[in-house]
Short mmCIF file of C-alpha atoms and ligand atoms in Angstrom, two decimals:
data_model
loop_
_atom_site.label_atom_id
_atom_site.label_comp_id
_atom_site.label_asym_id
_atom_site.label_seq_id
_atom_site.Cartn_x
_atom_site.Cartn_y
_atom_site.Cartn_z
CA UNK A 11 184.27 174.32 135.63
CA UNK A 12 186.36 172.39 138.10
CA UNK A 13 186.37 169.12 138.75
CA UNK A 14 184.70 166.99 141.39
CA UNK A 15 186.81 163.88 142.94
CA UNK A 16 185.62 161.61 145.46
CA UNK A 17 188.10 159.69 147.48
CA UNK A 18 187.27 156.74 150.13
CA UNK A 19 189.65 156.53 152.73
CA UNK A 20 190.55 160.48 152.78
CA UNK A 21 191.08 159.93 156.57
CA UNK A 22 193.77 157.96 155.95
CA UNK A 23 197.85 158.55 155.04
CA UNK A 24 197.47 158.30 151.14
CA UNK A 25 193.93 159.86 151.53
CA UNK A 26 195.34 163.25 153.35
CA UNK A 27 198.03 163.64 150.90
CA UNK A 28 195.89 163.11 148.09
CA UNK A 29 193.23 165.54 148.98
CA UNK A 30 196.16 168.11 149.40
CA UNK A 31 196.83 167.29 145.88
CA UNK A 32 193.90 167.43 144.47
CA UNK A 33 192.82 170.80 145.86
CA UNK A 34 195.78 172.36 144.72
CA UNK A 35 194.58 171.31 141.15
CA UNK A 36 191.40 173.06 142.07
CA UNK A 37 189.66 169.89 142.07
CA UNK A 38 186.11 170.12 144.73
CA UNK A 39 187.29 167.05 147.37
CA UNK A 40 184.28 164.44 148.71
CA UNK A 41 185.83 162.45 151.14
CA UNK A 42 183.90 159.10 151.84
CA UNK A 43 184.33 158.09 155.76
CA UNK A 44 182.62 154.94 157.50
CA UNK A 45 180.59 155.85 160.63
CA UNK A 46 183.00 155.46 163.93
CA UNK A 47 181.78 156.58 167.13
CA UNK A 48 184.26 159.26 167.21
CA UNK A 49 185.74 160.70 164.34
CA UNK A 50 189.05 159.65 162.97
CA UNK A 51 190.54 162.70 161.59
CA UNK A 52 193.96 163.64 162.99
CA UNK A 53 195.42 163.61 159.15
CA UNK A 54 192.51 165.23 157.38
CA UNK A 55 192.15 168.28 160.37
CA UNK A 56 193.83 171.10 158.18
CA UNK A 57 191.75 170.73 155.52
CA UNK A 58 188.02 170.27 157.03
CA UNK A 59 187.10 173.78 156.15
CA UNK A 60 187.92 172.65 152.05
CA UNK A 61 186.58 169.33 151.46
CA UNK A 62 183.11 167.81 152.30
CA UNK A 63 182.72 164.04 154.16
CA UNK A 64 180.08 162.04 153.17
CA UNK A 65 179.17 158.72 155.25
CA UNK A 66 179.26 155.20 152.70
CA UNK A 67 180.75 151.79 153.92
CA UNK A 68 182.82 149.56 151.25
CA UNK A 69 180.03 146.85 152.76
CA UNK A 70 177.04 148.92 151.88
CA UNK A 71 176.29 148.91 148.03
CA UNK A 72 173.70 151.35 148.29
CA UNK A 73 175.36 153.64 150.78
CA UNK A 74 178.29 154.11 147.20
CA UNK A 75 175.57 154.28 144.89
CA UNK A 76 174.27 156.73 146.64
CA UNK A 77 177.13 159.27 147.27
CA UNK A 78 178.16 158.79 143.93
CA UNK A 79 175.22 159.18 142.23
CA UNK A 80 174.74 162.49 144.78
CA UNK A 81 178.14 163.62 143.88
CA UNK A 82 178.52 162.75 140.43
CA UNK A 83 182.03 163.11 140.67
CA UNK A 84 184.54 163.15 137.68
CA UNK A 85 187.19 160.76 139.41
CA UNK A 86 186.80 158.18 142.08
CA UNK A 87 190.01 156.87 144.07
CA UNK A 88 189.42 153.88 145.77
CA UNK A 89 191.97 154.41 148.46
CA UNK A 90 189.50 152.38 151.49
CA UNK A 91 190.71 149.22 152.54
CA UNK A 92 192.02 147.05 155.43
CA UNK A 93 195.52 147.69 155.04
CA UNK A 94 197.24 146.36 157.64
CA UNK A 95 198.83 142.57 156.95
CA UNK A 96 199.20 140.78 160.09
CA UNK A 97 195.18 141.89 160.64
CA UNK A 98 194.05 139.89 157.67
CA UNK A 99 195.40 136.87 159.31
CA UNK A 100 193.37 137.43 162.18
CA UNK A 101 190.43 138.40 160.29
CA UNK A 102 190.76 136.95 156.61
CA UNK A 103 187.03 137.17 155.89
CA UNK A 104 186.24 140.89 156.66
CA UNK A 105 189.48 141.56 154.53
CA UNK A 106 188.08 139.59 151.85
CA UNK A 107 184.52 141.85 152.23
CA UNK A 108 186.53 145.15 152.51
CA UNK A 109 189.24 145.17 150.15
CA UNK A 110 187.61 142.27 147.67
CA UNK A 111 184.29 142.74 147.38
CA UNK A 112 184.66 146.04 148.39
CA UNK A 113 186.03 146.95 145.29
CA UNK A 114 183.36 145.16 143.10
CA UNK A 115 180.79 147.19 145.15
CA UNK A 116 182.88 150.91 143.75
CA UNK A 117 182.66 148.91 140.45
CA UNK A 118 179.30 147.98 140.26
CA UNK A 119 178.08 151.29 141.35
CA UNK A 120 179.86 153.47 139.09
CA UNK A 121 178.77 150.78 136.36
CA UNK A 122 175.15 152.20 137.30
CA UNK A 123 175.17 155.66 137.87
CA UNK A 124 177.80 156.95 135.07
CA UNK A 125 180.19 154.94 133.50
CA UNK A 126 182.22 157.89 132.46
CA UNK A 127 183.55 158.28 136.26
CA UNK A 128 187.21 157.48 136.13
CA UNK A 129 188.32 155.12 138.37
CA UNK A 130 191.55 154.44 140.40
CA UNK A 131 192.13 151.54 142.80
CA UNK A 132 194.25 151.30 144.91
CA UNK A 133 196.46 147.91 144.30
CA UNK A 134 199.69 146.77 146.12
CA UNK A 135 203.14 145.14 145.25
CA UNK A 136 201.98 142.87 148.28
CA UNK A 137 200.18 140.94 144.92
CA UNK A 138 203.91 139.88 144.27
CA UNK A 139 204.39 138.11 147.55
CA UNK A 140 206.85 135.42 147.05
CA UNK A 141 207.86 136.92 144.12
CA UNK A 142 208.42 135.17 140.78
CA UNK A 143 210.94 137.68 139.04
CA UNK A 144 213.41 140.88 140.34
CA UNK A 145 212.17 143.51 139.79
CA UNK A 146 208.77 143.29 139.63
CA UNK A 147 206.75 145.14 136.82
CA UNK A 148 203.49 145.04 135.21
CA UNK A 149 203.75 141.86 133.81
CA UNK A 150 204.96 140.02 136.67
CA UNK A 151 202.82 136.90 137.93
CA UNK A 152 201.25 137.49 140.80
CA UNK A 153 202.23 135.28 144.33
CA UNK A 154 200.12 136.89 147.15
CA UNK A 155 201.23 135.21 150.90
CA UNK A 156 198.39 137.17 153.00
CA UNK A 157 194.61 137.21 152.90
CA UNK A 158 195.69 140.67 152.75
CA UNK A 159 197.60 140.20 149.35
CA UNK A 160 194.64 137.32 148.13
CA UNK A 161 192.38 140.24 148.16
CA UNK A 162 194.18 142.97 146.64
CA UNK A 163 194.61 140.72 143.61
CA UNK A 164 190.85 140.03 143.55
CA UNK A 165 190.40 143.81 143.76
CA UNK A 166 192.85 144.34 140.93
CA UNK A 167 191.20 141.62 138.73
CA UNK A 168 187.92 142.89 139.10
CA UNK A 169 189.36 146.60 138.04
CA UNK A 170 190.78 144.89 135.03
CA UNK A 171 187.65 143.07 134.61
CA UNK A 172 185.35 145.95 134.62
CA UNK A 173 187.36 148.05 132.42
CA UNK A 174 187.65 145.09 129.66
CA UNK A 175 183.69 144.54 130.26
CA UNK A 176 181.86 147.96 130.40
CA UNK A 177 184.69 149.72 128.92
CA UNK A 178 185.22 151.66 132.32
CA UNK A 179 188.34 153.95 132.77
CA UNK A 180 189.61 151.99 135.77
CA UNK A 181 192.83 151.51 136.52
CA UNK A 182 195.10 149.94 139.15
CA UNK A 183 198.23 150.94 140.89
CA UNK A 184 200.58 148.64 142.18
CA UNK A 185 201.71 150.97 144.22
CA UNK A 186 204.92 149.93 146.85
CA UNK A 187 205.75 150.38 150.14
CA UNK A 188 204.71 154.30 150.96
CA UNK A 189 205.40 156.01 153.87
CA UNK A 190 205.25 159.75 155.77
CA UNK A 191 205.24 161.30 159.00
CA UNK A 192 201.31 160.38 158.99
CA UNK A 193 201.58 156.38 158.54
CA UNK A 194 200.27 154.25 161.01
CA UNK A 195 201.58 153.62 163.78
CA UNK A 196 201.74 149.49 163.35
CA UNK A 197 203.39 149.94 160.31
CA UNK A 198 207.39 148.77 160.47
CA UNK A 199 208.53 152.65 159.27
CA UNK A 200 206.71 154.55 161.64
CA UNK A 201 207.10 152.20 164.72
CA UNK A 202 210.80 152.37 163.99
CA UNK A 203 210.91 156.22 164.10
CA UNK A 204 208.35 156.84 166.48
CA UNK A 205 210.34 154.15 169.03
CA UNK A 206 213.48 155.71 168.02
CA UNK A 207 211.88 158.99 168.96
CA UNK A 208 210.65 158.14 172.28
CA UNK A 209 213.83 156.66 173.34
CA UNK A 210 215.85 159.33 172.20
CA UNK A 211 213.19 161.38 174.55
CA UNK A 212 213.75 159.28 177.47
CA UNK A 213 209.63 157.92 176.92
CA UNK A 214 211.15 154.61 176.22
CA UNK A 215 214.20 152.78 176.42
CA UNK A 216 213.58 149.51 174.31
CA UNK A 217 211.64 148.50 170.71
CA UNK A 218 210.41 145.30 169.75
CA UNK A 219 210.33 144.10 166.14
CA UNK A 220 210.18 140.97 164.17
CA UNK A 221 211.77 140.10 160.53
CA UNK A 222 215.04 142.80 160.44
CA UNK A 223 215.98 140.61 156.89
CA UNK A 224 212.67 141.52 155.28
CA UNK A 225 213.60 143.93 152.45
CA UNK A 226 210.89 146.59 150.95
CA UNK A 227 211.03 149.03 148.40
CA UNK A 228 209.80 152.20 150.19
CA UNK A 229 208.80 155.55 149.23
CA UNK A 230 207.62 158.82 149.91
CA UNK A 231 203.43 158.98 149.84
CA UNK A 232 203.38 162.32 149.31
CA UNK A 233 205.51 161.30 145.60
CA UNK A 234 202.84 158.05 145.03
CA UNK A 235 199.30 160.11 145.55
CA UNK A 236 200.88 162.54 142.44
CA UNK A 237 201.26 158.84 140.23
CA UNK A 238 197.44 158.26 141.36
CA UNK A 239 196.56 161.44 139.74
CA UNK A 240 198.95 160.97 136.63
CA UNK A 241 197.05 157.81 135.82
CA UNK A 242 193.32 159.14 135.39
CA UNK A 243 194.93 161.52 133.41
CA UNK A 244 196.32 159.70 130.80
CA UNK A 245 194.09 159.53 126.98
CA UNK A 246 194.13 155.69 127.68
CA UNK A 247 193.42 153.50 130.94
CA UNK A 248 196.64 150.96 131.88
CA UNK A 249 197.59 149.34 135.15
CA UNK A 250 201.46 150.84 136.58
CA UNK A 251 204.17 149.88 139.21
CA UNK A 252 205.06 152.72 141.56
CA UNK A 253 208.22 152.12 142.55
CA UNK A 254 211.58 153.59 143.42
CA UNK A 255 213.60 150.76 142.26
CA UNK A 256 215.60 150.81 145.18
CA UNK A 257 215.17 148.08 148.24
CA UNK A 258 216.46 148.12 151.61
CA UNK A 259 216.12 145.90 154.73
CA UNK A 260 214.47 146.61 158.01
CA UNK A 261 217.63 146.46 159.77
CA UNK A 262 218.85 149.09 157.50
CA UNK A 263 215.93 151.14 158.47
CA UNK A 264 216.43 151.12 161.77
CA UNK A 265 220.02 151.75 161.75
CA UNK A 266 219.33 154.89 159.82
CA UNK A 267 216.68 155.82 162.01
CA UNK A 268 218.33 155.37 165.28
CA UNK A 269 221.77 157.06 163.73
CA UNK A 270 219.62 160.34 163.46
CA UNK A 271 218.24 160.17 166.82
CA UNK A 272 221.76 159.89 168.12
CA UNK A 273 220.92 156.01 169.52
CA UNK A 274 223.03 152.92 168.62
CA UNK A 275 219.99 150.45 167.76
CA UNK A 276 222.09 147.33 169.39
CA UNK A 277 221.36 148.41 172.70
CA UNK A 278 218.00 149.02 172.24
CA UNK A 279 216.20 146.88 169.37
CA UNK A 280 214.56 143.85 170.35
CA UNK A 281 213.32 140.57 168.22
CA UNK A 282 210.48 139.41 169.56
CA UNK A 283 209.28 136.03 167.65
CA UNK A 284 205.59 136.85 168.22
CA UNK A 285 205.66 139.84 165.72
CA UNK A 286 207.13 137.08 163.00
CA UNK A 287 204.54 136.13 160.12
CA UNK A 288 202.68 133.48 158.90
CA UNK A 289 204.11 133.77 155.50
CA UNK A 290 206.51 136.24 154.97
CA UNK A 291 206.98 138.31 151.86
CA UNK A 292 210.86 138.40 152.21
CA UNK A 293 211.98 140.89 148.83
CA UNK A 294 209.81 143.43 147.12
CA UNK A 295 211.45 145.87 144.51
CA UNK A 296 209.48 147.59 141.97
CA UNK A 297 211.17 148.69 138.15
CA UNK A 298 209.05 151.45 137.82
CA UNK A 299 209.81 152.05 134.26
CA UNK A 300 206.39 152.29 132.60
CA UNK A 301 205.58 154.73 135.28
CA UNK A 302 208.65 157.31 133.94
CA UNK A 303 208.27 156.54 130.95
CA UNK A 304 204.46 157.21 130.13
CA UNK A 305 203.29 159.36 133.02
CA UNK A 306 206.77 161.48 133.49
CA UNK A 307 206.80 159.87 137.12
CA UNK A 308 209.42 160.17 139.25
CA UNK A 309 209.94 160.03 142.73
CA UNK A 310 211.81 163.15 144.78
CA UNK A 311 212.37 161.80 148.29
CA UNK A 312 215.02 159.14 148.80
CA UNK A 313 215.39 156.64 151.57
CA UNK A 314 217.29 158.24 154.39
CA UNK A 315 215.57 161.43 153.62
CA UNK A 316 212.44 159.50 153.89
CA UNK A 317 213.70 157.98 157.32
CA UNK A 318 215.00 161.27 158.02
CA UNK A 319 211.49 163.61 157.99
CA UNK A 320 209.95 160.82 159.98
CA UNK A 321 212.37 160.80 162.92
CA UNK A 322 212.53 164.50 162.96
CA UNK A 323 207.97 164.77 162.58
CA UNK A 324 207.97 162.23 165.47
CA UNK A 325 210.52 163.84 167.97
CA UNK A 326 208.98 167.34 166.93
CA UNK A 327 205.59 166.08 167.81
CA UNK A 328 206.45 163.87 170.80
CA UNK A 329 208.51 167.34 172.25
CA UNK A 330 205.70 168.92 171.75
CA UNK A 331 202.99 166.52 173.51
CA UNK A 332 205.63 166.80 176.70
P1 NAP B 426 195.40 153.60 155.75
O1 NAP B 426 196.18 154.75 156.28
O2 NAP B 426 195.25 152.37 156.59
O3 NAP B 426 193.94 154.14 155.37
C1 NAP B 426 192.89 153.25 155.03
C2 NAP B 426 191.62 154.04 154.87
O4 NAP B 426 190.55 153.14 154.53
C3 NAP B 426 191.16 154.77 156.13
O5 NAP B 426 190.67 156.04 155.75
C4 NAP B 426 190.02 153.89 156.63
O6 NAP B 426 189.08 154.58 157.39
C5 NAP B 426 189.41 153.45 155.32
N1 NAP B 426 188.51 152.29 155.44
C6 NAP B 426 188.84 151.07 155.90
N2 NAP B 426 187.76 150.28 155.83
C7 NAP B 426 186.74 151.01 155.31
C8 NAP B 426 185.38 150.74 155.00
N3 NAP B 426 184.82 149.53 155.20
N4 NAP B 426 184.59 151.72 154.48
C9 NAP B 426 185.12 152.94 154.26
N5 NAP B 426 186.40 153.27 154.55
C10 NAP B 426 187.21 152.30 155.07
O7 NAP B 426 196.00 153.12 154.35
P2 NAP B 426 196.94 153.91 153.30
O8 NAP B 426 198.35 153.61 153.63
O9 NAP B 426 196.48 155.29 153.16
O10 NAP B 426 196.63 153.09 151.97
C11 NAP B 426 195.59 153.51 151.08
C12 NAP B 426 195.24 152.36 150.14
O11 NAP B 426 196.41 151.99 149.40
C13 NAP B 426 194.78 151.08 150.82
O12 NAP B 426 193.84 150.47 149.97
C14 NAP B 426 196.03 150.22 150.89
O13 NAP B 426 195.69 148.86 150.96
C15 NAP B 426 196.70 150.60 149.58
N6 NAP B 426 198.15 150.50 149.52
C16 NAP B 426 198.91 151.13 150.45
C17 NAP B 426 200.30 151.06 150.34
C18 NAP B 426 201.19 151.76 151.34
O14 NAP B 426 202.38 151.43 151.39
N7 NAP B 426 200.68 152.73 152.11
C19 NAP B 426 200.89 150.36 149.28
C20 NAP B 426 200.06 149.74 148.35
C21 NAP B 426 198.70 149.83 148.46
P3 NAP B 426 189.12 154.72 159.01
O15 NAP B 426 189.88 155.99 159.25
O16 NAP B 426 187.69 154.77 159.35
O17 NAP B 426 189.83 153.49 159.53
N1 GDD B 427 204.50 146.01 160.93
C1 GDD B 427 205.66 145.48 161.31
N2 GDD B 427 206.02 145.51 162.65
N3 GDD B 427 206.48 144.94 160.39
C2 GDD B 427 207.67 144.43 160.79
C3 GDD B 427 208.07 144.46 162.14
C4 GDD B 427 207.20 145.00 163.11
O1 GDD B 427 207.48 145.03 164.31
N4 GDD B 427 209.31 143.88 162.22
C5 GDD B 427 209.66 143.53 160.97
N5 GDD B 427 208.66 143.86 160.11
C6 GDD B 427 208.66 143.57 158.66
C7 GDD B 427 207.43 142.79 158.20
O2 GDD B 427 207.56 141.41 158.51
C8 GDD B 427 207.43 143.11 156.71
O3 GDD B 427 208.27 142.20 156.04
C9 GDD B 427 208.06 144.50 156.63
O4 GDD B 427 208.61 144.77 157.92
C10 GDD B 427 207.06 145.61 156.28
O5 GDD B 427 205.93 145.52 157.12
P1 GDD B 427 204.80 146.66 157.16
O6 GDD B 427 205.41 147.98 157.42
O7 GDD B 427 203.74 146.19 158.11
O8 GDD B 427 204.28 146.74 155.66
P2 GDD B 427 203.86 145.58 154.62
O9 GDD B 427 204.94 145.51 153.59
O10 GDD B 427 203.44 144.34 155.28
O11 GDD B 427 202.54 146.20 153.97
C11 GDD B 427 202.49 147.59 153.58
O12 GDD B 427 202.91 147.72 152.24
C12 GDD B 427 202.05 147.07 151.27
C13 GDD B 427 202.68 147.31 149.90
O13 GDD B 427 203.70 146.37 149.68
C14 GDD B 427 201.06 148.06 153.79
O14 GDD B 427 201.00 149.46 153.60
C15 GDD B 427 200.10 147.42 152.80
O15 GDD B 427 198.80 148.03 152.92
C16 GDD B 427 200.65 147.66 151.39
O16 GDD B 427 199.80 147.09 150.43
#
């Protein structure tokens, strides 16, 4: 018999790639998508004729109780959330109902329809903020500097909380900075590559960005969705860091990024003090030790191969559009 996942926030980048992984287990794929007034599903497109969407809302309780209790799936990944930073500045409240009590909603349903669903939600080395160690692992104290990060360690709490109370097989990842050809555009990876792109294609000739010292631990997303997966496989529930270990700066990034579109970034990159932060989280590196050690994780993609695929996905798709 094969197994039944459900995943919020399929239309999304970890979403797409996780999908792809699960079906190539042989898993049967529920996607859970909020109603939009058109459909968002530029990432999930290849794979509509292989996995069903079902409408629920991480601010409808009843809406999760009742695809789960439809679905009874075997796994649920809580991927759904407002994930964009600077946005939970502007709207710190519906980041709090999304990604907080969001996650008490999954809880409380799967509490009430089967508690032998397996559970993974989706936490983020944003809990670290202004970090209190280097590296960070599981046991490092948490310093969030965003609503964004507030929430997330809410949402892992409550994870914790349900497993320790109703003996649920939830677990969190603190999963770092992720990236692909499919991230959002607002994210700092993507906006480099696709504004490298466009220049290097004559669409564009400047880019503006804000921190260039800000230093993040990125990774492949295609690499982390395999660690989601991993963990609700394991005999035992645990929270793990997903990590490369490595850190690099934006600057760095963009440098690398413009160097493979042929660009020198000087003569192009802007800082614009508008696209600054409140509170910036200024280090983030992840010792993903626990991770190797227990669920034989390991990333494949390095940095400027990383950089590399997305400057290459957005010139191919940019020559493409012309
Ligand atoms: P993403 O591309 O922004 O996708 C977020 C997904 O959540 C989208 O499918 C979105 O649907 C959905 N969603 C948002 N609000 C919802 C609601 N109220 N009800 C139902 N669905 C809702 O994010 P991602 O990069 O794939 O990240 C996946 C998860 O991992 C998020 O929880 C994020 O916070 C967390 N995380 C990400 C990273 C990273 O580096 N990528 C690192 C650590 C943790 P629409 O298409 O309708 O907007
Ligand atoms: N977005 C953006 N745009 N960031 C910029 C820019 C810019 O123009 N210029 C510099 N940065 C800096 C930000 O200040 C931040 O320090 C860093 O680049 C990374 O920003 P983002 O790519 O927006 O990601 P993030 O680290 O804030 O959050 C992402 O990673 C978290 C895990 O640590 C998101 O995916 C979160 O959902 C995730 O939890």
């Amino acid at each position: 018999m094969s197994k039944r996942a459900i995943v919020t926030g399929i239309s999304g980048q970890d979403g797409s790639y996780l999908a792809e992984l699960l079906l190539d287990q042989g898993y049967e794929v529920v996607g859970v998508t909020r109603r939009l007034s058109a459909p968002n599903h530029w990432r999930i497109e290849h794979l509509l004729d292989r996995i069903t969407l079902r409408p629920a809302d991480l601010l409808d309780q009843l809406s999760l109780i009742r695809v789960i209790d439809e679905v009874r799936p075997h796994e649920l990944y809580n991927l759904a959330a407002m994930s964009f930073v600077p946005a939970s500045w502007d709207q710190p409240l519906l980041t709090g109902e999304y990604n907080a009590q969001g996650v008490t909603r999954v809880m409380e349903a799967i509490r009430q329809v089967d508690t032998s669903i397996r559970v993974y939600q989706a936490s983020s080395s944003e809990m670290f903020g202004k970090v209190r160690e280097t590296p960070q692992t599981e046991l490092t104290p948490f310093y969030p500097r965003s609503p964004y990060g507030v929430s997330k360690v809410f949402a892992h709490y409550i994870t914790v909380n349900y497993r320790e109370s109703y003996d649920l097989f939830a677990v969190s990842g603190i999963l770092f900075n992720h990236e692909s050809p499919r991230r959002g555009l607002e994210f700092v990876t993507r906006k480099v590559t696709h504004g490298a792109a466009r220049i290097r294609l004559g669409l564009a000739d400047t880019l503006s960005l804000g921190n260039l010292d800000a230093r993040r631990d990125w990774g492949f997303a295609g690499d982390y969705v395999r660690a989601m997966w991993l963990m609700l496989q394991q005999d035992r529930a645990d929270d793990y860091v997903i990590a490369t270990g490595k850190s690099h700066s934006v600057r760095e990034l963009v440098e690398i990024a413009f160097s493979h579109a042929g660009l020198d970034w000087r003569a192009h990159v802007r800082t614009d003090p508008a696209l600054l932060r409140p509170a910036e989280v200024d280090h983030l590196i992840g010792n993903p030790a626990r991770a190797e050690a227990e669920l034989g994780w390991r990333p494949s993609v390095d940095f400027e191969g990383l950089v590399r695929m997305m400057v290459d996905a957005d010139v191919e798709r940019l020559s493409a559009a012309r």
